[in-house]
mmCIF file of C-alpha atoms in Angstrom:
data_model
loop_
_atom_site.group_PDB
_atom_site.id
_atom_site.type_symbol
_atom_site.label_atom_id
_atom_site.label_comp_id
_atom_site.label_asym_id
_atom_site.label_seq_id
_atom_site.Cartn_x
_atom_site.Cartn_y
_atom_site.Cartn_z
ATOM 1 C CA UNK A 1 -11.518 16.192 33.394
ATOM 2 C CA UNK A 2 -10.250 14.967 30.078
ATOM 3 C CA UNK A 3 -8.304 18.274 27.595
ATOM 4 C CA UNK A 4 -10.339 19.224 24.565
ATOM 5 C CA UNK A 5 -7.146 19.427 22.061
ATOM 6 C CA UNK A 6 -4.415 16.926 23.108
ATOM 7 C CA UNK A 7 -4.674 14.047 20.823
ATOM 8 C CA UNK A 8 -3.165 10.607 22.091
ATOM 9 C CA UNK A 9 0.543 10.172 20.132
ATOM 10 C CA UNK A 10 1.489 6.603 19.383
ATOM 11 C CA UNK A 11 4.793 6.067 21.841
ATOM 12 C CA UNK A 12 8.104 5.342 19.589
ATOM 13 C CA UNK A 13 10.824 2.970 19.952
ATOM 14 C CA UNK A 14 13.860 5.527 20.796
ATOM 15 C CA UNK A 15 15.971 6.340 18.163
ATOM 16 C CA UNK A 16 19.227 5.805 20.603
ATOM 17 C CA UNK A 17 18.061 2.198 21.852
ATOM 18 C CA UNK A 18 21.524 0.201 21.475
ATOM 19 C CA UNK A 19 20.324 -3.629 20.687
ATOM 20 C CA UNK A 20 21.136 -6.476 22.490
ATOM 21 C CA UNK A 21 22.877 -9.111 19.994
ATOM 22 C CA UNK A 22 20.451 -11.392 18.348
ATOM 23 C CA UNK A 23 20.463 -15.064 19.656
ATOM 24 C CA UNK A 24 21.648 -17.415 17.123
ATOM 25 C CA UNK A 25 18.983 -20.079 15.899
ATOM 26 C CA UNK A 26 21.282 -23.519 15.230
ATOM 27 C CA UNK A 27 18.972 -25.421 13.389
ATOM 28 C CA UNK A 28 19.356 -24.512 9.671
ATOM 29 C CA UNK A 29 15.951 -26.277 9.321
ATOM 30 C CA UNK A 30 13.575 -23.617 11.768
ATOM 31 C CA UNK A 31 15.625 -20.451 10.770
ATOM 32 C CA UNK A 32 14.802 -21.450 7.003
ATOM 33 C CA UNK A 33 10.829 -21.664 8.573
ATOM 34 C CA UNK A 34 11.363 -18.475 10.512
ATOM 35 C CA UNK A 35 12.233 -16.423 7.393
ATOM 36 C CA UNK A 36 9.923 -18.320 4.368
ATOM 37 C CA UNK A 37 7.038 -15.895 3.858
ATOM 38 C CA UNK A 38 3.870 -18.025 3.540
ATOM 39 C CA UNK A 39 3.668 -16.513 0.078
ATOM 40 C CA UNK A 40 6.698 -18.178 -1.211
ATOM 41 C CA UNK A 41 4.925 -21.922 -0.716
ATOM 42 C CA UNK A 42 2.067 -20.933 -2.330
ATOM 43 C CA UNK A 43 -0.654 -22.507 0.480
ATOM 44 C CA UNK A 44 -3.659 -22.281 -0.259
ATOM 45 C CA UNK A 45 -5.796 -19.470 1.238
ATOM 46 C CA UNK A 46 -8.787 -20.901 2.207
ATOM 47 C CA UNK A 47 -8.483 -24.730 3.354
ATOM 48 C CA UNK A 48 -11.061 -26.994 4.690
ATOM 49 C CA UNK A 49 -8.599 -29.518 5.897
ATOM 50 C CA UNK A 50 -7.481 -29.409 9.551
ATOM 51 C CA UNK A 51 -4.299 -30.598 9.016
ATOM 52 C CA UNK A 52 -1.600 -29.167 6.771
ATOM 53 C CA UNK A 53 0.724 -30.738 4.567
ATOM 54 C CA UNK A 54 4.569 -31.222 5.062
ATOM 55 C CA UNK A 55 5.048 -28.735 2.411
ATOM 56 C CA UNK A 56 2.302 -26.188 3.241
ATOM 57 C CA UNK A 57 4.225 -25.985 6.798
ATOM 58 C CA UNK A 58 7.178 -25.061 5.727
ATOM 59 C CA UNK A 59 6.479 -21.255 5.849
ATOM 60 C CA UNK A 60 6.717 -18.922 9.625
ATOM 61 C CA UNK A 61 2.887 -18.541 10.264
ATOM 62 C CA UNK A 62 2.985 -21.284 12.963
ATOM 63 C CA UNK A 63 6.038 -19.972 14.260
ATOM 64 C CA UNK A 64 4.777 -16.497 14.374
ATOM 65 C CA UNK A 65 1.640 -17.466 16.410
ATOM 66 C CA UNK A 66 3.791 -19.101 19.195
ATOM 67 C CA UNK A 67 6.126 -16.116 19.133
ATOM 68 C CA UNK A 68 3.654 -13.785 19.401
ATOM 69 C CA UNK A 69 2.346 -15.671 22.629
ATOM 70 C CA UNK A 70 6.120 -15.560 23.638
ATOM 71 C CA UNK A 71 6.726 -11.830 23.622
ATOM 72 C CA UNK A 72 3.458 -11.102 24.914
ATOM 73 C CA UNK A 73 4.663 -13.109 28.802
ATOM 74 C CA UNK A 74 7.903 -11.684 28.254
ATOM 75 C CA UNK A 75 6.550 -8.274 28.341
ATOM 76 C CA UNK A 76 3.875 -9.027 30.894
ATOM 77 C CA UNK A 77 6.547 -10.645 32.900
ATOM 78 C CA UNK A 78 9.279 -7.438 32.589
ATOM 79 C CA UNK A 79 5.968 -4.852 33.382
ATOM 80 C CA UNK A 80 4.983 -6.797 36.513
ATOM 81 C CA UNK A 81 8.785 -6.486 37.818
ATOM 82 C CA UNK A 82 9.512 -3.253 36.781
ATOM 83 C CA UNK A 83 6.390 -1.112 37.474
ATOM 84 C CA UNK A 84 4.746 -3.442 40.145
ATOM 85 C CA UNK A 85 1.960 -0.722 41.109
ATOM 86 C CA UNK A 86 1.211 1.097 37.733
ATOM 87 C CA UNK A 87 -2.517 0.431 37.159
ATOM 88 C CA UNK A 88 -3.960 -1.872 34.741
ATOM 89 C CA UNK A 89 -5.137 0.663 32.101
ATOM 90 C CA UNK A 90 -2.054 1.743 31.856
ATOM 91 C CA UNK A 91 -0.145 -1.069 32.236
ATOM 92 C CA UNK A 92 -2.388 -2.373 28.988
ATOM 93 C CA UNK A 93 -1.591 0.753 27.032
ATOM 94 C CA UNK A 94 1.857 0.160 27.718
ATOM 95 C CA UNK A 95 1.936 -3.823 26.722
ATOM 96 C CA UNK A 96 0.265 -2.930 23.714
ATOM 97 C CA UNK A 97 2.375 -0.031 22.825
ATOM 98 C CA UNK A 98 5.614 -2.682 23.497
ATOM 99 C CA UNK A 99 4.143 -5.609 21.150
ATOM 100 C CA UNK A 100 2.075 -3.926 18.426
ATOM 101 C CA UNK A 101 2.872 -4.230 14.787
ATOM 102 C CA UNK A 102 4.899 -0.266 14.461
ATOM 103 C CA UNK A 103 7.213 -1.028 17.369
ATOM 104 C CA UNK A 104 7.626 -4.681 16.023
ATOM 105 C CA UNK A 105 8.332 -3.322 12.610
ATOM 106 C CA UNK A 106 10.793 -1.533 13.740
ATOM 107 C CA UNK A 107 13.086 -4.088 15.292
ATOM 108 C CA UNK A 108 12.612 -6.590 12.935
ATOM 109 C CA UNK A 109 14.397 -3.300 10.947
ATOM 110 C CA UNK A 110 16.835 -2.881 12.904
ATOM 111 C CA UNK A 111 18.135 -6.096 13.896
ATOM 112 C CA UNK A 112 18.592 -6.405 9.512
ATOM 113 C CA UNK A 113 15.400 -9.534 10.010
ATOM 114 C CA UNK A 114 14.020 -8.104 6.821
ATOM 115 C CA UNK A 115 16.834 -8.854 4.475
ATOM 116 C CA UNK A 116 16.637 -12.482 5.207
ATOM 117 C CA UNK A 117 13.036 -12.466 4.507
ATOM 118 C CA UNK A 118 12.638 -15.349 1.369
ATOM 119 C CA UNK A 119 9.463 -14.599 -0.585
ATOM 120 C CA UNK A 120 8.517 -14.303 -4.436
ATOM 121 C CA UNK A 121 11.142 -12.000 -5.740
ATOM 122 C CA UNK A 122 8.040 -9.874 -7.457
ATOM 123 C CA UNK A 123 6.794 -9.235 -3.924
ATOM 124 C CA UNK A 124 9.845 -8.666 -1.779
ATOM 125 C CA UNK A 125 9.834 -4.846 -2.019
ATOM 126 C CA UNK A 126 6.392 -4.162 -0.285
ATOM 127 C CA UNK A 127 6.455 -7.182 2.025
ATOM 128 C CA UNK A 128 10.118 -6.074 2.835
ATOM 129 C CA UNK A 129 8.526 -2.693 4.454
ATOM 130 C CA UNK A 130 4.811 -3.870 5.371
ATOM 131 C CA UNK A 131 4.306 -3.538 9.300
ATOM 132 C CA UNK A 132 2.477 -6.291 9.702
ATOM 133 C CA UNK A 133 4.740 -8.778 7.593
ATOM 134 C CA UNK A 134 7.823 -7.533 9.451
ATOM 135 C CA UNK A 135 6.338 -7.808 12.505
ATOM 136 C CA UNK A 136 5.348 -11.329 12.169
ATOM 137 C CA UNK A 137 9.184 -12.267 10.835
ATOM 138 C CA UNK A 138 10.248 -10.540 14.803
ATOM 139 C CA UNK A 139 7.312 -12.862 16.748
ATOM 140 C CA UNK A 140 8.507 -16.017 14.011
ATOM 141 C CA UNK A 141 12.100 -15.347 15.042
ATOM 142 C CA UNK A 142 11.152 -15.473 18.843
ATOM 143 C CA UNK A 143 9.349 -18.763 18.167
ATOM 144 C CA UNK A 144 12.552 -19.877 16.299
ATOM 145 C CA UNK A 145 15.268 -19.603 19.256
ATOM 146 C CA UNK A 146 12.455 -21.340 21.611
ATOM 147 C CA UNK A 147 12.698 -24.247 19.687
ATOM 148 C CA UNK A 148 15.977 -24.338 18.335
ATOM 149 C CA UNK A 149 17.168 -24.185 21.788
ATOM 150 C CA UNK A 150 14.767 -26.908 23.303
ATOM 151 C CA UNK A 151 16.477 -29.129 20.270
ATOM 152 C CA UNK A 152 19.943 -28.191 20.584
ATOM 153 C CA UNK A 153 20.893 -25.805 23.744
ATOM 154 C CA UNK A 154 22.192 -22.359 23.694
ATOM 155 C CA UNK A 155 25.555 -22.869 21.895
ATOM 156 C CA UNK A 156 26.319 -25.634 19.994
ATOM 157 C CA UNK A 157 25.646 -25.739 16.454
ATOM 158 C CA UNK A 158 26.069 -29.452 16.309
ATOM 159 C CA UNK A 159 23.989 -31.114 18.482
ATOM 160 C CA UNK A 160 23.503 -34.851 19.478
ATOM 161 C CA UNK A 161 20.278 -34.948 21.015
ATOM 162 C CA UNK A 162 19.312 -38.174 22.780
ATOM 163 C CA UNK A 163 16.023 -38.236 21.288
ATOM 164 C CA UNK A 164 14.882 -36.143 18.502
ATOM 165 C CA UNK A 165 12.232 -33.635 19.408
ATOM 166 C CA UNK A 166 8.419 -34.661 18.624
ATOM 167 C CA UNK A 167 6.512 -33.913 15.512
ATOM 168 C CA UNK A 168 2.862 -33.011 16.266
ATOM 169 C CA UNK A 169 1.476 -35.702 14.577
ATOM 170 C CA UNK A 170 -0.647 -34.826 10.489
ATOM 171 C CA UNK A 171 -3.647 -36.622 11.561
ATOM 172 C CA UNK A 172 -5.688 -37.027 14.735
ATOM 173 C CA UNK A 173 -5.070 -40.658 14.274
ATOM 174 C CA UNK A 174 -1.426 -40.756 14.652
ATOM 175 C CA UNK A 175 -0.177 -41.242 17.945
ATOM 176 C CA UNK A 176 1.619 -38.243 20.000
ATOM 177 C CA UNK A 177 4.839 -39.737 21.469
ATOM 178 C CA UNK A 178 5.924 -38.662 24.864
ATOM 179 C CA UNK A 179 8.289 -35.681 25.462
ATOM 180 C CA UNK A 180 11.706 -36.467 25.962
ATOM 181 C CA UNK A 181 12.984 -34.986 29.070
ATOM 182 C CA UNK A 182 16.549 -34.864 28.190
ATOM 183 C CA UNK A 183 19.131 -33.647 25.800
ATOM 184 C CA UNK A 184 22.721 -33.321 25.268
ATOM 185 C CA UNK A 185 24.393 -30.450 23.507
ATOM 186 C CA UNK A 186 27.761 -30.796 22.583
ATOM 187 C CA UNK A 187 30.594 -29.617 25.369
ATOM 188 C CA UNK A 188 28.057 -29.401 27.410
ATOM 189 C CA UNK A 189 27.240 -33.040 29.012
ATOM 190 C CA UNK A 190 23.657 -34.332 29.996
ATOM 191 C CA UNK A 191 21.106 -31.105 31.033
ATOM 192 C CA UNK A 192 17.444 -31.121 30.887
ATOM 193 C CA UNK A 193 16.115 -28.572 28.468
ATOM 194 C CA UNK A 194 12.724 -27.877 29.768
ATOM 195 C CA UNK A 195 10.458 -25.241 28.031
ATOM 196 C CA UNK A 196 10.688 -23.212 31.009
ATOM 197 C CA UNK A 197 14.879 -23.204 30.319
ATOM 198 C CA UNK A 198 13.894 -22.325 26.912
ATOM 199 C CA UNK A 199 11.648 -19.214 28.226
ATOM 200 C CA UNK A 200 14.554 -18.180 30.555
ATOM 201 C CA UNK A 201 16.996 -18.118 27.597
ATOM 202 C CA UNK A 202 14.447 -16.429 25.882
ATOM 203 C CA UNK A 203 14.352 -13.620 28.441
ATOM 204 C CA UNK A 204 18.311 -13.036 28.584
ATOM 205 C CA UNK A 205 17.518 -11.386 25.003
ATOM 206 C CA UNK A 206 14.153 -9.780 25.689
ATOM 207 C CA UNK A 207 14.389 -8.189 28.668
ATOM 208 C CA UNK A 208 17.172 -6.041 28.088
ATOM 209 C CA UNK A 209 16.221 -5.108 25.005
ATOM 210 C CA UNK A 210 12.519 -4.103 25.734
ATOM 211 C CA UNK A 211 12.710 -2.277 29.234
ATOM 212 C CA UNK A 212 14.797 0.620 28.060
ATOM 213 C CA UNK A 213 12.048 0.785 25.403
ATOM 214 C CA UNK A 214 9.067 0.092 28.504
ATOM 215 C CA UNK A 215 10.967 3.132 30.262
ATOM 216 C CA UNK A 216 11.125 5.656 27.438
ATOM 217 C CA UNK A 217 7.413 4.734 26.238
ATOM 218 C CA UNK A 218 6.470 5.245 30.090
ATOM 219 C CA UNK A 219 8.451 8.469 29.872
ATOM 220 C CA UNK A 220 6.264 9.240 27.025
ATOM 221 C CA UNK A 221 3.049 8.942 28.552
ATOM 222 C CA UNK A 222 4.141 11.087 31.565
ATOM 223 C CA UNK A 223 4.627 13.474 29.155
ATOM 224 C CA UNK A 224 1.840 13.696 27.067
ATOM 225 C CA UNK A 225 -0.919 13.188 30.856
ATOM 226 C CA UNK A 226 1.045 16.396 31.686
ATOM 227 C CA UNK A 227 0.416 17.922 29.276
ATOM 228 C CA UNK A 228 -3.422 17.601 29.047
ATOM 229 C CA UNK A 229 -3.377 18.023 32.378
ATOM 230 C CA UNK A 230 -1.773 21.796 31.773
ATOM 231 C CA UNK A 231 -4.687 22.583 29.410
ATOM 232 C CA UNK A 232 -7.533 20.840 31.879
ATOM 233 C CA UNK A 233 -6.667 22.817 34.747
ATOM 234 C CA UNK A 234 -7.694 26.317 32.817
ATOM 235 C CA UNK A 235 -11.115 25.191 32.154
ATOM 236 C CA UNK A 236 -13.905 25.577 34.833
ATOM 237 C CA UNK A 237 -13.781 22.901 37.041
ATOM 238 C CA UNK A 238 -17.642 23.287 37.469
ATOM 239 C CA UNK A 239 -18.651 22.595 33.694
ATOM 240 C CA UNK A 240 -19.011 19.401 34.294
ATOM 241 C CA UNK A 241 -21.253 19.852 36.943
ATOM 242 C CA UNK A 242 -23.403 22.086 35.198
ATOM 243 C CA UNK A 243 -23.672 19.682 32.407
ATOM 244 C CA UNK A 244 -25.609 17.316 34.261
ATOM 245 C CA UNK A 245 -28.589 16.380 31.932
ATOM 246 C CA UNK A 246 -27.771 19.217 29.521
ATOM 247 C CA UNK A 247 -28.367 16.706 26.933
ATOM 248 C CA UNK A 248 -31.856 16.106 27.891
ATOM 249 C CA UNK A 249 -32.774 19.845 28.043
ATOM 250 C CA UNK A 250 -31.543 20.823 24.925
ATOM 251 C CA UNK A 251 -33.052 17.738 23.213
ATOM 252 C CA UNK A 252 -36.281 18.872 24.361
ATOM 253 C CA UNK A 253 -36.079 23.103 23.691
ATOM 254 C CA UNK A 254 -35.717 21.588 20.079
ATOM 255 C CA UNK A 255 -38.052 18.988 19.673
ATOM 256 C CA UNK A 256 -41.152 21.267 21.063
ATOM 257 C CA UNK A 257 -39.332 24.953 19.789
ATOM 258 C CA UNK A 258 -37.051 24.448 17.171
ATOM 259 C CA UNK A 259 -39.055 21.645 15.079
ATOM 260 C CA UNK A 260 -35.940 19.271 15.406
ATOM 261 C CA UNK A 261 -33.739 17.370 17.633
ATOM 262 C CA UNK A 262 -29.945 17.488 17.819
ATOM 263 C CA UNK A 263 -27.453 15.112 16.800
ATOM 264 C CA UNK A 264 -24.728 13.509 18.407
ATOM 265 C CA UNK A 265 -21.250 12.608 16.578
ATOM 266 C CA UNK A 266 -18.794 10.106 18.725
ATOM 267 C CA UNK A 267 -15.555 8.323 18.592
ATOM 268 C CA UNK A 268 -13.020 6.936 20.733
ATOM 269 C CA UNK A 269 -10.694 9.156 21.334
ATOM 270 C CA UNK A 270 -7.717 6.819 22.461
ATOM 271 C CA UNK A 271 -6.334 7.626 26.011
ATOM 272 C CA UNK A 272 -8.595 10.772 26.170
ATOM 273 C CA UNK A 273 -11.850 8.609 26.127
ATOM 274 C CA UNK A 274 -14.764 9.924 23.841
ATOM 275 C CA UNK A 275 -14.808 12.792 21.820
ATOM 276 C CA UNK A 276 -18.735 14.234 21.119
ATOM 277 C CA UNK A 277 -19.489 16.898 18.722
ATOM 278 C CA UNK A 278 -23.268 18.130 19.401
ATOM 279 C CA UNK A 279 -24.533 19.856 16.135
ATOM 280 C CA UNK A 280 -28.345 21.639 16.235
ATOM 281 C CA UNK A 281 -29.728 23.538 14.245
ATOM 282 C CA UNK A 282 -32.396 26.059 14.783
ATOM 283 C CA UNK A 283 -36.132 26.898 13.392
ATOM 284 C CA UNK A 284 -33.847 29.567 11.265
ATOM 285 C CA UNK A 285 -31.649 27.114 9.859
ATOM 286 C CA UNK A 286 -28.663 27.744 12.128
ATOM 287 C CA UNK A 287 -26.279 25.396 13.066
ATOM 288 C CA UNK A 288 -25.126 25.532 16.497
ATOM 289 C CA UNK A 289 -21.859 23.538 17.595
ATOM 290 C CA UNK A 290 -20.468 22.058 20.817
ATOM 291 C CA UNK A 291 -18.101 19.275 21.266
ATOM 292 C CA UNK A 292 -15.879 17.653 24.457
ATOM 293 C CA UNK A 293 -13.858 15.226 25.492
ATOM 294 C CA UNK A 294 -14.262 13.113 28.494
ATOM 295 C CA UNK A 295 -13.718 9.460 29.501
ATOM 296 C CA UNK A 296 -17.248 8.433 28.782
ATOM 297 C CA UNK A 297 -19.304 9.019 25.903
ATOM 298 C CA UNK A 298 -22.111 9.981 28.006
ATOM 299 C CA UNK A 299 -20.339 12.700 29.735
ATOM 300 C CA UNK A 300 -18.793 13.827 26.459
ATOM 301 C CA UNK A 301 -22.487 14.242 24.634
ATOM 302 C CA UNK A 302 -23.446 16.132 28.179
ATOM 303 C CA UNK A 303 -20.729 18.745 28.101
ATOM 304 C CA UNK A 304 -20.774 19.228 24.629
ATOM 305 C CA UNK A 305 -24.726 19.982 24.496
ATOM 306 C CA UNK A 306 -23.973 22.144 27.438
ATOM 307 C CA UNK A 307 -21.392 24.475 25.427
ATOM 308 C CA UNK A 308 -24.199 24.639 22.531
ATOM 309 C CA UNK A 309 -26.743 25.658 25.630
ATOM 310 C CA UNK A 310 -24.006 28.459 26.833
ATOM 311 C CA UNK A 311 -24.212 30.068 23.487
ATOM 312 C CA UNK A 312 -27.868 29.533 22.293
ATOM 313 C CA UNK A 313 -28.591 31.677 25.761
ATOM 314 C CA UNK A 314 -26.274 34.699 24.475
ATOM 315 C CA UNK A 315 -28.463 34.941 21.234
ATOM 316 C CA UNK A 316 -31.801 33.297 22.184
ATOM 317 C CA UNK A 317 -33.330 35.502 24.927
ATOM 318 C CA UNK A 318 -36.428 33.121 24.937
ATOM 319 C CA UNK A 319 -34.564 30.138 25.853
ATOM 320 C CA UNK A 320 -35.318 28.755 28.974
ATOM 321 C CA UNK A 321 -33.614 24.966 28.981
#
């Protein structure tokens, strides 16, 4: 049985978190990508072309799309390990609570990403604190230390790779060379940089800094299924019960008695389910209210024309629903 007044609370990055250091992205070229806001080329909204200029790709919206693929098998990857048996609903409001937008926001804040951002100096102030904007530069910065490590290695800012990395090619025409297998970073000798090396590097800089986060938001959610949990266990545990088909029988007192029918008002009500409020009003032109919460919509409508049945009996001695 779902609580009638706790509303779901969007879980917060804690205010204590102490950051990991940001990885360093060598190649001047992708961290001037990873921080060019699309609106600072000027691309074209709406294109019919399928294949983008050099110019029009000089801005972090491609980045951003691989980065948010990135983050989202990093944090897969850290749930799976560190809560093997939570279940998959909440394992899913968890991921989602990790990666969205706020908590994205954030970070990018914190880690100073925002500062960096290059975009028309007219539009800096509202991009600079726009969730979605900021969270793209944190998923475009992911993307940037995947590739600027596949192209150069962890440390050296001076590479001398033994092939350069591939271009996708502009046209469907032009033809895809093969990827190189090997590169050599400076100090370092031969090594093969694979994009699984790339994820793993990747990981030495998410991991620690979004499991303290997983933990607290996990904390969080304790918390608040407690709390409902408090308030469910004063209600009758038999209301739902009686509610069976409650619905049906006050739909039909009113159409034949009442010369109307009832309406029904729903919404998702987040982790709660469905919230129903049942309004019906009388051949006297009273309204009678009822509303519940539950985890479907159908028992939600059921309990709350029930509660409007419990009080139309205290007033309506000729109701037999």
């Amino acid at each position: 049985m779902e609580s009638l007044s706790i509303s779901p609370k969007p879980l917060l990055v804690p205010s204590e978190l102490t950051l990991p250091p940001l990885p360093k992205i060598y190649d001047e070229t992708i961290l001037r990508k990873v921080f060019t806001h699309s609106s600072f080329i000027g691309r074209p909204k709406y294109s019919i072309d399928l294949f983008e200029d050099e110019d029009e790709g000089r801005d972090n919206e491609k980045l951003e799309l691989l980065g948010d693929n990135l983050l989202d098998c990093a944090v897969l990857g850290l749930l799976q390990d560190l809560y093997p048996n939570l279940n998959v609903g909440n394992s899913t409001k968890l991921k989602s609570a990790l990666v969205n937008n706020t908590t994205l926001r954030e970070l990018s804040k914190r880690y100073r990403l925002h500062e960096r951002l290059v975009a028309p100096p007219e539009q800096l102030p509202t991009l600079m604190n726009g969730d979605k904007v900021l969270a793209n530069l944190f998923e475009a910065y992911i993307a940037g230390v995947f590739y600027s490590y596949l192209k150069h290695g962890p440390t050296s800012p001076n590479p001398t790779p033994t092939e350069a990395l591939p271009t996708p090619p502009r046209s469907p025409n032009q033809h895809t060379p093969p990827l190189p297998s090997t590169y050599t970073a400076v100090g370092e000798g031969s090594s093969r940089l694979s994009r699984g090396q790339a994820i793993d590097h990747l990981d030495l800089w998410l991991r620690p800094l979004f499991q303290p986060i997983a933990e607290s938001m996990l904390s969080q959610l304790k918390a608040e299924q407690l709390s409902r949990q408090l308030l469910v266990d004063t209600e009758d545990d038999d209301t739902d019960r009686k509610a069976q088909g409650a619905n049906a029988r006050l739909n039909q007192w009113f159409i034949f008695k009442e010369g109307g029918q009832p309406s029904y008002a729903s919404s998702n009500a987040g982790l709660q389910g469905w919230k129903t409020l049942c309004t019906a009003v009388d051949r006297d032109g009273k309204s009678w209210y009822g509303e519940a919460t539950r985890s479907t919509k159908k028992a939600a409508q059921a309990v709350a024309a029930y509660k409007v049945i419990k009080q139309f009996e205290q007033e309506r001695p000729d109701f037999t629903a």
